[in-house]
Coordinates of C-alpha atoms and ligand atoms in Angstrom, one line a residue:
M30 CA -1.7 -7.5 5.2
C31 CA -4.2 -8.9 7.3
G32 CA -7.9 -8.5 7.1
I33 CA -10.9 -8.3 9.2
V34 CA -14.8 -8.4 8.4
G35 CA -17.1 -8.5 11.9
A36 CA -21.3 -8.7 11.5
V37 CA -23.7 -9.0 14.4
A38 CA -27.0 -9.4 12.7
S39 CA -30.8 -11.3 13.0
R40 CA -29.0 -13.8 9.5
D41 CA -27.0 -15.9 9.2
I42 CA -23.1 -13.8 8.0
T43 CA -21.2 -16.1 7.2
P44 CA -22.0 -14.7 3.6
I45 CA -20.8 -11.9 3.9
L46 CA -18.0 -12.7 6.4
V47 CA -16.3 -14.7 2.9
E48 CA -17.2 -12.3 0.4
G49 CA -15.4 -9.6 2.3
L50 CA -12.4 -12.2 3.4
K51 CA -12.9 -12.6 -1.5
R52 CA -12.8 -8.6 -1.3
L53 CA -9.4 -8.0 1.6
E54 CA -7.1 -11.0 -0.2
Y55 CA -5.7 -9.5 -2.4
R56 CA -4.3 -7.6 1.1
G57 CA -2.1 -10.2 1.4
Y58 CA -2.2 -13.6 4.3
D59 CA -1.1 -17.0 4.2
S60 CA -4.1 -18.4 5.9
C61 CA -7.7 -17.1 6.7
G62 CA -10.9 -17.9 9.0
V63 CA -14.3 -17.5 10.1
A64 CA -16.2 -17.0 14.1
V65 CA -19.0 -17.7 14.6
Y66 CA -21.6 -18.0 17.4
D67 CA -24.3 -20.4 16.9
N68 CA -26.1 -21.9 19.1
G69 CA -25.0 -21.5 22.3
S70 CA -21.1 -22.8 21.3
L71 CA -18.1 -20.6 19.4
R72 CA -17.6 -22.7 16.1
R73 CA -15.1 -21.8 13.8
A74 CA -13.1 -23.2 10.3
R75 CA -9.1 -22.2 9.2
S76 CA -7.5 -23.2 6.4
T77 CA -4.1 -21.8 4.8
E78 CA -5.5 -22.3 1.7
R79 CA -7.1 -19.9 0.1
V80 CA -10.4 -17.9 0.8
A81 CA -11.9 -20.4 -1.8
E82 CA -10.9 -23.6 -0.3
L83 CA -12.1 -22.0 3.0
A84 CA -15.6 -21.3 2.1
D85 CA -15.4 -25.3 1.2
H86 CA -15.1 -26.3 4.5
I87 CA -17.5 -23.3 6.2
A88 CA -20.4 -24.9 3.4
K89 CA -19.3 -28.6 4.1
D90 CA -19.1 -28.3 8.7
S91 CA -22.7 -26.2 7.5
V92 CA -20.5 -23.4 9.9
A93 CA -22.8 -20.2 10.4
G94 CA -24.8 -17.6 12.9
F95 CA -25.8 -14.4 13.2
T96 CA -22.2 -12.9 14.9
G97 CA -19.2 -13.5 13.6
I98 CA -15.8 -12.3 12.9
A99 CA -14.1 -13.1 10.0
H100 CA -9.6 -13.2 9.3
T101 CA -7.0 -13.4 6.8
R102 CA -3.5 -13.4 8.8
W103 CA -0.2 -12.3 7.1
A104 CA 2.2 -14.0 9.2
T105 CA 4.5 -12.2 12.0
H106 CA 4.7 -14.0 14.6
G107 CA 4.5 -17.9 14.3
A108 CA 4.7 -19.5 11.1
P109 CA 1.2 -20.1 8.6
A110 CA 0.0 -22.5 10.1
T111 CA -3.6 -23.6 11.2
H112 CA -4.0 -23.2 14.7
N113 CA -1.3 -19.7 13.9
A114 CA -4.2 -18.6 12.3
H115 CA -7.4 -16.5 13.6
P116 CA -9.5 -16.3 14.9
H117 CA -8.2 -17.7 18.3
F118 CA -10.5 -18.6 21.2
S119 CA -10.4 -18.4 23.9
S120 CA -11.4 -20.6 28.1
L121 CA -10.0 -22.2 30.6
T122 CA -8.7 -25.4 30.3
G123 CA -11.0 -28.6 30.5
N124 CA -14.1 -25.1 29.0
E125 CA -16.1 -24.4 26.0
P126 CA -14.1 -21.7 24.6
S127 CA -15.7 -17.8 25.5
I128 CA -14.0 -15.2 24.2
A129 CA -13.1 -15.4 20.5
L130 CA -10.5 -12.5 18.6
V131 CA -8.9 -11.2 15.6
H132 CA -6.5 -9.4 14.8
N133 CA -4.0 -7.0 13.1
G134 CA -0.9 -5.5 14.1
I135 CA 2.0 -6.2 16.6
I136 CA 1.5 -6.6 20.4
E137 CA 4.9 -5.4 21.3
N138 CA 4.9 -6.4 24.9
H139 CA 3.2 -10.1 24.2
E140 CA 6.1 -11.7 25.8
E141 CA 5.4 -10.5 28.8
L142 CA 1.6 -10.4 28.8
R143 CA 2.0 -14.6 28.1
R144 CA 3.8 -15.6 31.0
E145 CA 1.7 -13.4 33.2
L146 CA -1.7 -15.4 31.5
Q147 CA 0.2 -18.3 32.4
G148 CA 1.0 -17.0 35.4
V149 CA -2.6 -18.1 35.7
G150 CA -3.6 -20.9 34.1
Y151 CA -4.0 -19.9 31.0
V152 CA -2.3 -22.4 27.7
F153 CA -1.4 -21.4 24.7
E154 CA -2.1 -23.2 21.9
S155 CA -0.2 -20.9 18.8
Q156 CA 2.7 -18.2 18.7
T157 CA 1.3 -15.6 17.9
D158 CA 0.7 -12.2 19.9
T159 CA -3.7 -12.0 19.1
E160 CA -3.8 -15.5 21.3
V161 CA -2.4 -13.3 24.3
I162 CA -5.4 -10.4 23.8
A163 CA -8.0 -13.3 22.8
H164 CA -6.9 -14.6 27.2
L165 CA -6.0 -11.3 28.1
V166 CA -9.7 -10.5 27.9
H167 CA -10.9 -13.8 28.9
H168 CA -9.3 -13.2 31.7
L169 CA -10.7 -9.7 32.2
Y170 CA -14.6 -10.2 31.6
Q171 CA -16.9 -10.1 34.3
G172 CA -20.4 -10.3 32.1
D173 CA -19.3 -6.6 30.0
L174 CA -16.9 -7.2 27.6
L175 CA -16.9 -3.6 26.2
D176 CA -15.4 -3.1 29.7
A177 CA -12.5 -5.8 29.2
V178 CA -11.7 -4.9 25.8
Q179 CA -11.7 -1.5 27.5
Q180 CA -9.1 -2.9 29.9
A181 CA -7.5 -5.6 28.2
V182 CA -6.1 -2.4 25.8
K183 CA -4.7 -0.3 28.5
R184 CA -2.4 -3.6 28.8
L185 CA -1.1 -3.9 24.9
H186 CA 1.9 -1.4 23.9
G187 CA 1.9 -1.9 19.8
A188 CA -0.5 -1.6 17.2
Y189 CA -3.4 -3.4 16.3
A190 CA -7.2 -3.2 15.3
I191 CA -9.3 -6.4 17.1
A192 CA -12.7 -7.5 17.7
V193 CA -14.1 -9.6 19.3
F194 CA -17.5 -11.1 20.9
C195 CA -18.1 -13.6 23.5
R196 CA -20.3 -17.3 23.7
D197 CA -22.9 -14.5 26.5
E198 CA -23.7 -12.0 24.8
P199 CA -24.1 -13.6 21.6
H200 CA -25.3 -10.0 20.1
R201 CA -22.7 -8.3 20.4
I202 CA -19.4 -7.7 19.1
V203 CA -16.5 -5.3 20.4
A204 CA -14.0 -3.5 18.7
A205 CA -10.5 -1.8 18.6
R206 CA -7.9 0.1 17.1
Q207 CA -4.4 1.8 17.6
G208 CA -2.8 2.2 14.8
S209 CA -4.2 -0.4 12.3
P210 CA -7.4 0.2 9.8
L211 CA -10.8 -0.3 11.0
V212 CA -13.7 0.8 9.7
I213 CA -17.7 0.7 10.9
G214 CA -21.1 -0.1 8.8
R215 CA -24.2 0.9 9.5
G216 CA -27.1 -1.3 8.2
K217 CA -30.7 -1.9 9.6
N218 CA -30.9 -3.2 12.8
E219 CA -28.0 -5.1 12.5
N220 CA -23.8 -3.7 11.6
F221 CA -20.1 -4.4 10.5
L222 CA -17.2 -4.0 11.0
A223 CA -14.3 -4.3 8.7
S224 CA -9.9 -3.8 8.1
D225 CA -11.1 -1.7 5.1
A226 CA -15.3 -0.4 3.2
L227 CA -14.2 -2.8 0.5
A228 CA -14.8 -5.1 2.2
L229 CA -18.2 -4.4 2.8
A230 CA -19.4 -3.8 -0.6
G231 CA -22.6 -4.8 -1.6
T232 CA -23.6 -5.2 2.6
T233 CA -23.2 -0.9 3.3
D234 CA -21.9 1.9 2.2
Q235 CA -22.4 3.5 5.9
I236 CA -18.7 4.2 6.7
I237 CA -17.5 5.3 10.3
Y238 CA -13.8 5.1 10.3
L239 CA -12.6 3.8 13.2
E240 CA -9.1 7.2 15.0
D241 CA -6.8 5.8 17.1
G242 CA -8.0 4.8 20.8
D243 CA -11.0 4.1 19.3
V244 CA -13.1 1.2 21.6
A245 CA -17.1 0.5 19.9
D246 CA -20.0 -1.8 21.2
L247 CA -21.6 -3.1 18.1
Q248 CA -25.2 -4.8 18.7
L249 CA -28.2 -4.7 16.7
G250 CA -29.6 -2.2 16.4
N251 CA -26.9 0.7 17.5
V252 CA -23.1 1.1 17.5
W253 CA -21.2 3.0 20.0
I254 CA -18.2 4.8 20.0
M255 CA -15.4 5.4 23.5
D256 CA -12.8 7.2 22.8
S257 CA -9.0 6.6 24.2
G258 CA -10.7 7.9 27.3
G259 CA -13.5 6.2 27.9
K260 CA -15.7 8.7 26.6
R261 CA -18.5 8.5 24.2
I262 CA -18.2 9.8 21.3
E263 CA -20.0 10.6 17.7
R264 CA -18.0 9.3 14.3
Q265 CA -19.2 10.7 11.7
I266 CA -21.3 8.5 9.1
H267 CA -20.0 9.1 5.5
T268 CA -21.3 7.5 2.2
V269 CA -18.6 5.4 0.4
H270 CA -18.9 4.0 -2.8
V271 CA -16.9 1.2 -2.5
H272 CA -16.3 1.1 -6.7
T273 CA -17.0 -3.2 -7.0
G274 CA -16.0 -3.7 -10.5
A275 CA -12.4 -2.9 -8.8
A276 CA -12.5 -5.6 -7.7
E277 CA -13.9 -7.9 -11.7
L278 CA -11.2 -9.0 -13.4
G279 CA -12.6 -8.2 -16.6
P280 CA -11.2 -9.2 -19.9
Y281 CA -7.4 -9.4 -18.4
R282 CA -5.4 -12.1 -16.4
H283 CA -4.8 -10.6 -13.5
F284 CA -4.8 -7.7 -11.6
M285 CA -1.8 -6.4 -11.6
Q286 CA -2.4 -6.2 -16.0
K287 CA -5.4 -5.0 -15.4
E288 CA -4.1 -1.8 -13.2
I289 CA -1.5 -1.6 -15.7
F290 CA -3.3 -0.4 -18.3
E291 CA -5.7 1.7 -16.0
Q292 CA -3.1 4.2 -16.0
P293 CA -4.9 6.6 -18.7
R294 CA -7.7 6.7 -18.1
A295 CA -5.7 7.0 -13.9
V296 CA -4.2 9.3 -14.6
A297 CA -6.7 11.1 -16.1
D298 CA -8.6 10.9 -13.3
T299 CA -6.2 12.4 -10.8
L300 CA -5.7 16.1 -13.1
E301 CA -8.7 16.0 -13.3
D302 CA -10.3 18.8 -14.0
V303 CA -7.1 20.5 -14.3
E304 CA -6.8 23.4 -16.2
S305 CA -4.3 25.2 -14.4
V306 CA -1.8 24.5 -11.9
T307 CA -3.4 26.1 -8.1
P308 CA -2.0 25.4 -5.0
E309 CA -5.1 25.7 -4.1
L310 CA -4.9 21.8 -5.2
F311 CA -3.9 20.5 -2.5
G312 CA -5.5 22.3 0.6
D313 CA -7.0 25.6 1.5
A314 CA -4.1 26.7 3.7
A315 CA -1.4 25.4 0.5
Y316 CA -0.9 28.5 -0.3
K317 CA 0.7 29.9 2.6
I318 CA 1.8 27.0 3.7
F319 CA 4.3 26.7 -0.2
K320 CA 4.9 30.4 0.7
Q321 CA 6.4 30.3 3.7
I322 CA 8.7 26.5 3.1
D323 CA 11.7 27.1 1.5
R324 CA 12.9 23.1 1.9
V325 CA 10.7 19.7 1.2
L326 CA 11.5 16.3 3.0
V327 CA 10.2 13.6 1.5
L328 CA 8.8 10.4 3.0
A329 CA 7.9 6.9 1.8
C330 CA 7.8 3.1 1.2
G331 CA 9.1 1.1 -1.9
T332 CA 7.3 2.4 -4.5
S333 CA 6.1 5.5 -3.1
Y334 CA 9.5 6.3 -1.6
Y335 CA 11.2 5.9 -5.6
A336 CA 7.8 8.2 -6.7
G337 CA 9.6 11.1 -4.0
L338 CA 12.8 9.9 -6.1
T339 CA 12.2 11.5 -9.2
A340 CA 10.3 14.0 -7.7
K341 CA 13.6 15.3 -5.9
Y342 CA 14.6 15.5 -9.8
W343 CA 11.3 18.2 -11.1
I344 CA 10.9 20.5 -7.8
E345 CA 15.2 21.0 -7.3
S346 CA 14.9 21.5 -11.2
I347 CA 11.7 23.7 -11.6
A348 CA 10.8 25.1 -8.3
K349 CA 14.5 25.0 -7.4
I350 CA 13.6 24.6 -4.0
P351 CA 15.7 21.3 -2.4
V352 CA 14.5 18.5 -1.9
S353 CA 15.2 15.4 0.4
V354 CA 13.6 11.7 0.0
E355 CA 13.5 9.5 3.4
I356 CA 13.0 6.1 3.5
A357 CA 10.6 6.4 5.9
S358 CA 11.3 3.3 8.7
E359 CA 15.0 5.0 8.3
Y360 CA 14.2 8.1 9.3
R361 CA 11.8 7.8 12.1
Y362 CA 14.7 6.4 14.2
R363 CA 18.2 8.7 13.2
D364 CA 19.3 12.0 14.4
S365 CA 18.3 13.9 12.3
V366 CA 18.6 17.9 11.3
P367 CA 15.3 20.2 12.2
N368 CA 14.4 23.1 10.0
P369 CA 10.6 24.8 10.9
N370 CA 10.5 26.2 7.5
T371 CA 10.1 22.4 5.8
L372 CA 7.3 21.3 3.6
V373 CA 6.7 17.3 5.0
V374 CA 5.7 15.1 1.7
T375 CA 4.9 11.9 2.4
I376 CA 3.7 10.0 -0.6
S377 CA 1.0 6.9 0.1
Q378 CA -1.1 4.0 -1.7
S379 CA -2.6 3.1 1.3
G380 CA -2.3 6.2 2.7
E381 CA -1.6 3.8 6.1
T382 CA 1.6 2.5 5.9
A383 CA 3.1 2.0 9.7
D384 CA 6.4 3.0 8.4
T385 CA 5.5 6.0 7.1
L386 CA 3.2 7.8 9.9
A387 CA 4.7 6.9 12.7
A388 CA 7.9 8.7 10.0
L389 CA 5.5 12.2 9.8
K390 CA 5.1 12.0 13.2
H391 CA 8.3 11.8 14.3
A392 CA 9.2 15.1 11.7
R393 CA 6.2 16.8 14.0
S394 CA 8.4 16.2 17.2
L395 CA 10.8 18.0 15.4
G396 CA 8.6 20.8 14.8
M397 CA 8.0 20.8 11.2
E398 CA 4.4 21.9 11.5
Q399 CA 4.0 21.9 7.8
T400 CA 2.4 18.7 6.0
L401 CA 1.0 16.8 2.4
T402 CA 0.8 13.4 1.9
I403 CA 0.1 12.6 -2.1
C404 CA -2.0 9.6 -1.1
N405 CA -4.6 7.6 -3.1
V406 CA -7.3 6.6 0.1
S407 CA -8.9 10.2 1.0
T408 CA -9.8 8.3 4.0
S409 CA -7.1 7.0 5.6
A410 CA -5.2 8.4 8.0
M411 CA -2.6 9.8 6.5
V412 CA -4.9 12.2 5.5
R413 CA -7.0 13.0 8.1
E414 CA -2.6 13.9 10.1
C415 CA -2.1 16.2 7.1
K416 CA -2.5 19.0 6.6
L417 CA -2.8 19.5 3.3
A418 CA -4.0 16.5 0.7
Y419 CA -4.0 15.3 -3.0
I420 CA -5.9 12.5 -3.1
T421 CA -4.7 10.7 -6.2
R422 CA -7.4 8.8 -8.8
A423 CA -5.7 5.5 -8.9
G424 CA -8.7 4.3 -7.6
V425 CA -8.7 1.5 -5.8
E426 CA -4.9 -1.5 -6.0
I427 CA -5.9 -4.6 -6.4
G428 CA -2.5 -6.6 -7.7
V429 CA 0.1 -6.0 -4.8
A430 CA 2.3 -4.4 -6.8
S431 CA 1.6 -1.4 -7.3
T432 CA 1.5 0.2 -10.4
K433 CA -1.5 2.5 -11.5
A434 CA -0.9 4.2 -8.6
F435 CA 3.1 4.7 -8.9
T436 CA 1.8 7.2 -12.0
T437 CA -1.1 8.6 -10.7
Q438 CA 1.6 9.9 -7.9
L439 CA 3.5 11.4 -9.9
T440 CA 0.8 12.8 -11.8
A441 CA 0.4 14.5 -8.5
L442 CA 3.8 15.4 -7.7
Y443 CA 4.3 17.1 -10.8
M444 CA 1.7 19.4 -10.2
L445 CA 2.9 19.7 -6.2
T446 CA 6.1 21.3 -9.0
L447 CA 3.8 23.0 -10.2
A448 CA 1.9 24.9 -7.8
L449 CA 5.6 25.2 -6.1
A450 CA 7.3 26.9 -8.9
Q451 CA 4.6 29.1 -9.2
V452 CA 4.4 30.4 -5.2
H453 CA 8.3 31.3 -5.4
D454 CA 8.0 32.8 -9.4
R455 CA 10.0 29.8 -10.5
I456 CA 7.4 29.9 -13.7
T457 CA 6.3 31.6 -16.4
D458 CA 2.7 31.3 -16.5
E459 CA 4.1 30.2 -20.9
Q460 CA 6.0 27.6 -19.3
E461 CA 2.9 26.0 -16.5
A462 CA 0.3 27.0 -19.5
E463 CA 2.7 23.9 -21.3
Q464 CA 3.6 21.8 -18.5
V465 CA -0.3 22.3 -18.2
K466 CA -0.5 21.5 -22.0
A467 CA 1.7 18.2 -22.2
L468 CA 0.0 16.4 -18.1
R469 CA -3.1 16.9 -19.9
H470 CA -1.5 14.5 -23.0
L471 CA -0.2 12.6 -20.6
P472 CA -3.2 9.2 -20.6
A473 CA -3.0 9.7 -24.4
A474 CA 0.9 8.7 -24.2
I475 CA 0.3 6.5 -21.4
S476 CA -1.9 4.9 -23.9
A477 CA 0.5 4.6 -27.5
V478 CA 3.4 2.9 -24.5
L479 CA 1.2 -0.1 -23.7
A480 CA 0.5 -0.6 -27.7
L481 CA 4.4 -1.9 -27.0
E482 CA 2.7 -4.7 -25.3
P483 CA 3.6 -7.8 -27.5
Q484 CA 6.8 -6.5 -28.2
I485 CA 7.8 -7.2 -24.8
I486 CA 5.6 -10.2 -24.3
A487 CA 8.2 -10.6 -26.6
W488 CA 11.0 -9.8 -24.2
A489 CA 9.7 -11.5 -21.5
D490 CA 9.8 -14.7 -22.5
R491 CA 13.6 -14.7 -23.1
F492 CA 14.1 -13.0 -19.5
A493 CA 11.7 -15.8 -17.5
T494 CA 15.0 -18.5 -17.8
K495 CA 17.6 -15.7 -16.4
E496 CA 17.5 -15.4 -12.6
N497 CA 19.7 -12.1 -12.8
A498 CA 18.8 -8.7 -14.1
L499 CA 20.7 -5.0 -13.5
F500 CA 18.2 -1.9 -14.9
L501 CA 20.1 1.0 -16.0
G502 CA 19.1 4.4 -16.0
R503 CA 20.0 8.4 -15.6
G504 CA 19.3 11.3 -13.8
M505 CA 15.4 11.5 -12.7
H506 CA 15.8 7.7 -15.1
Y507 CA 17.6 7.0 -12.3
P508 CA 14.5 6.0 -9.6
I509 CA 12.4 4.5 -12.9
A510 CA 15.4 2.1 -13.4
L511 CA 14.9 1.7 -8.9
E512 CA 10.9 1.2 -9.9
G513 CA 11.9 -1.3 -12.3
A514 CA 14.3 -4.1 -11.1
L515 CA 11.6 -3.2 -8.0
K516 CA 8.7 -4.7 -9.8
L517 CA 10.8 -7.2 -11.3
K518 CA 12.1 -9.3 -8.1
E519 CA 8.9 -8.9 -6.5
I520 CA 6.4 -10.7 -9.0
S521 CA 9.1 -12.8 -11.3
Y522 CA 11.3 -12.9 -8.0
I523 CA 14.2 -12.8 -10.5
H524 CA 17.3 -10.7 -8.6
A525 CA 16.9 -8.1 -10.0
E526 CA 19.3 -4.2 -9.2
A527 CA 19.1 -0.8 -9.9
Y528 CA 21.8 2.0 -10.8
P529 CA 22.5 5.0 -11.8
A530 CA 24.8 3.8 -14.9
G531 CA 27.5 6.3 -13.9
E532 CA 27.4 4.0 -11.4
L533 CA 28.6 0.6 -13.4
K534 CA 32.7 1.2 -13.8
H535 CA 32.2 1.7 -10.0
G536 CA 31.4 -1.8 -9.0
P537 CA 28.0 -3.4 -10.5
L538 CA 30.6 -4.2 -13.9
A539 CA 31.7 -7.0 -12.4
L540 CA 28.1 -8.6 -12.5
V541 CA 28.5 -8.3 -16.6
T542 CA 28.4 -11.5 -18.1
E543 CA 26.5 -13.5 -21.2
E544 CA 24.1 -14.1 -19.0
M545 CA 23.5 -10.4 -16.8
P546 CA 20.2 -8.9 -19.4
V547 CA 21.5 -5.3 -18.6
I548 CA 18.0 -3.0 -19.4
T549 CA 18.5 0.4 -19.7
I550 CA 16.1 3.7 -20.1
A551 CA 17.5 5.7 -22.6
P552 CA 15.3 8.8 -22.9
N553 CA 16.2 11.9 -25.4
D554 CA 17.8 14.0 -23.2
V555 CA 20.8 15.4 -22.1
L556 CA 22.6 12.8 -20.5
L557 CA 21.9 10.3 -23.7
E558 CA 25.5 10.3 -25.5
K559 CA 26.5 10.0 -21.5
L560 CA 24.4 6.6 -21.4
K561 CA 25.6 5.9 -24.7
S562 CA 29.0 5.3 -23.4
N563 CA 27.6 3.3 -20.6
M564 CA 26.6 0.7 -22.7
Q565 CA 29.1 0.0 -25.0
E566 CA 30.6 -0.6 -21.5
V567 CA 28.1 -3.4 -21.1
R568 CA 28.2 -4.6 -24.4
A569 CA 32.2 -4.3 -24.0
R570 CA 32.0 -7.2 -21.5
G571 CA 30.0 -9.4 -23.0
G572 CA 26.7 -8.4 -21.8
E573 CA 23.2 -8.4 -23.6
L574 CA 21.0 -4.8 -24.0
Y575 CA 17.9 -4.6 -23.6
V576 CA 16.6 -0.8 -24.5
F577 CA 13.7 0.8 -23.9
A578 CA 14.6 4.2 -26.4
D579 CA 12.3 6.9 -26.8
D580 CA 12.2 7.7 -31.6
D581 CA 14.2 10.3 -31.4
T582 CA 17.2 9.1 -30.2
K583 CA 18.2 6.8 -33.2
I584 CA 19.8 4.3 -30.8
V585 CA 18.9 0.9 -33.5
S586 CA 19.4 -2.6 -32.4
S587 CA 22.4 -4.3 -33.3
E588 CA 24.4 -7.6 -32.4
G589 CA 23.2 -8.4 -28.0
V590 CA 21.1 -4.9 -28.1
H591 CA 17.8 -5.5 -28.1
V592 CA 15.7 -1.9 -29.0
I593 CA 12.1 -1.3 -28.5
R594 CA 11.4 2.4 -29.7
M595 CA 8.9 4.0 -26.7
P596 CA 7.4 7.0 -28.7
E597 CA 9.7 10.8 -28.9
H598 CA 11.2 12.3 -25.9
Y599 CA 8.3 13.7 -23.4
G600 CA 10.4 16.6 -21.3
Y601 CA 10.5 16.4 -17.7
L602 CA 7.2 14.3 -17.2
S603 CA 8.7 10.8 -19.6
P604 CA 9.4 9.3 -16.6
I605 CA 6.0 9.0 -16.0
L606 CA 6.4 7.5 -20.1
H607 CA 9.3 5.1 -19.4
T608 CA 7.3 3.0 -15.6
V609 CA 4.7 1.4 -17.9
P610 CA 7.4 -0.7 -20.1
L611 CA 9.3 -1.8 -17.6
Q612 CA 5.8 -3.1 -15.5
L613 CA 4.6 -4.6 -18.6
L614 CA 8.3 -6.7 -18.4
A615 CA 8.0 -7.6 -15.2
Y616 CA 4.1 -8.9 -15.4
H617 CA 5.1 -10.6 -18.4
T618 CA 7.8 -12.2 -16.9
A619 CA 6.3 -13.2 -14.4
C620 CA 3.2 -15.1 -16.3
A621 CA 5.7 -16.5 -17.9
R622 CA 7.8 -17.9 -15.0
G623 CA 4.2 -18.9 -13.9
T624 CA 4.2 -17.0 -10.6
D625 CA 1.2 -15.7 -8.3
V626 CA 1.2 -12.2 -10.2
D627 CA -1.9 -10.5 -7.6
K628 CA 0.0 -12.4 -4.7
P629 CA 3.4 -12.4 -4.7
R630 CA 4.8 -15.1 -2.1
N631 CA 6.1 -12.4 1.1
L632 CA 4.4 -9.9 0.3
A633 CA 1.2 -7.5 1.3
K634 CA -0.3 -4.8 0.4
S635 CA -1.1 -2.0 2.5
V636 CA 1.8 -3.1 5.6
T637 CA -0.1 -1.4 8.7
V638 CA 2.8 -2.9 10.7
E639 CA 6.4 -1.6 11.4
Ligands
F6R716 C1 5.1 -2.2 -4.7 C2 5.1 -1.7 -3.5 C3 5.9 -1.9 -2.5 C4 4.2 0.0 -2.0 C5 4.9 -0.1 -0.3 C6 4.4 1.5 0.2 O1 5.2 -2.3 -5.5 O2 3.7 -1.5 -3.8 O3 6.8 -0.9 -2.2 O4 4.8 1.2 -2.8 O5 4.9 -1.4 0.5 O6 3.2 1.9 -0.5 P1 2.0 3.0 0.1 O7 2.1 3.1 -1.1 O8 1.1 1.9 0.7 O9 2.1 3.4 1.4

């Protein structure tokens, strides 16, 4: 999703802005731009190409300055075109522009504001909701940018992170956040801002996380922050060591491939030095909260939602606590029956997903106060909003498609299952010790699955010519089938659907022909014989089966049945192992089709708008 970078300094800041945008590229964007203050005027470069091309324009046109803002845009209002790209300028007709502004989020009352501003003479050059804010700030400006922004944000409905500067106060940037992430980076006699700390890696590690309603005034020597009531407040400065290596590819072709191969390390880091699973891993108050709850409600989106679906099987089977799993964007708008004894669990890689945050707030507004998040970003809004947290240690995930974030979420959710089972006396010490042993062996088991890559590449070449695919799984592997289908569609653009295999004959079997590859997850579990019957149903209709079978299933290749042998069945943790070949299949199929794997069309990494 959109990314913001800004800087006020006594040196040319365009290299910092460009580097920051490059670091934000992973979030997904379709246009980008930079504006700086240069010798009494505002200058701007914008592009619908990549940040590298924008950098060429900047160099060619000698765009340079001491104060500036930059942006990667993921189109919501108005097509991905240069005139819609940020920064947006404002002036009254005929005058030189005096306000430059960038924005993430969506302003819901933009049409009403647009009409009002047109009424007082502003002419709009774009279809964006952002230009409305630029003109509004200009309209309210009377010599003090902070004052103008504070007044302007009072008129905005919706979600935003904005950064704005003014030709008449060139050593100042004013920023504000409501619902979209924004951080301040402190330097020595220079200050910065960005959508996340990664964008400022290498520039400063002194980071302040703005909170909703905050307005920040950045000048050379200081930063002042005001809360939503306009009161001056101090926000803590964190020293953030962003691993800059995360933004480097190393020997891999794409970040997605790198991140798939990082999973043994990511899972090991997420397990940390866990010798035994205790509730305290989730926070000091966890024991008390886990003891008092008698149900679990999971709220999440996309891949994180599928992690929640898998956890439902685990928690109900091991901890014997009823679980419901809801797509956050649906839950927040439907009538549901709240129960105060519910543990509300949000799952989010970024911790900034607007729908999940809103669903969490909705659950709380219904009286469900016991909240836990499984999240990959310790400083995110999600972690701040929840009473309990388990931080997955996937590291920065650059590829838009979630891979290591998913498997680390599953790892954390399995630990949650064991902790709940422990507190509710549903597991013996011996059973728990056995499960912890399996968890600790997981990184090695994932490495063994990664070694199957050459066989998967051979399949991917065949898949690349297809336009449809069906994924089958049963029981706790059904959510993994859903995740496999999502991975394939989002990066290869092959239409894919997933079904619990028992559902085939209730409809989707009608789609099965020789042209339809049917990817089947075949663990050696209690449903194996049922699954084999479902596979027969596919073969009888001429469908080609591509089976990821546990070694001990003894399923072998035959006509129309292609088998890749996985290691032996891995018990409850088997869904994590079976995820990995599906990631590799999607990845290599996308490579064979030549798509932009790390930045699939129309998608963004961190979905901070509704
Ligand atoms: C798919 C994918 C998305 C995210 C979803 C939630 O590969 O990455 O479906 O899982 O947008 O994002 P987070 O986990 O950041 O809340």
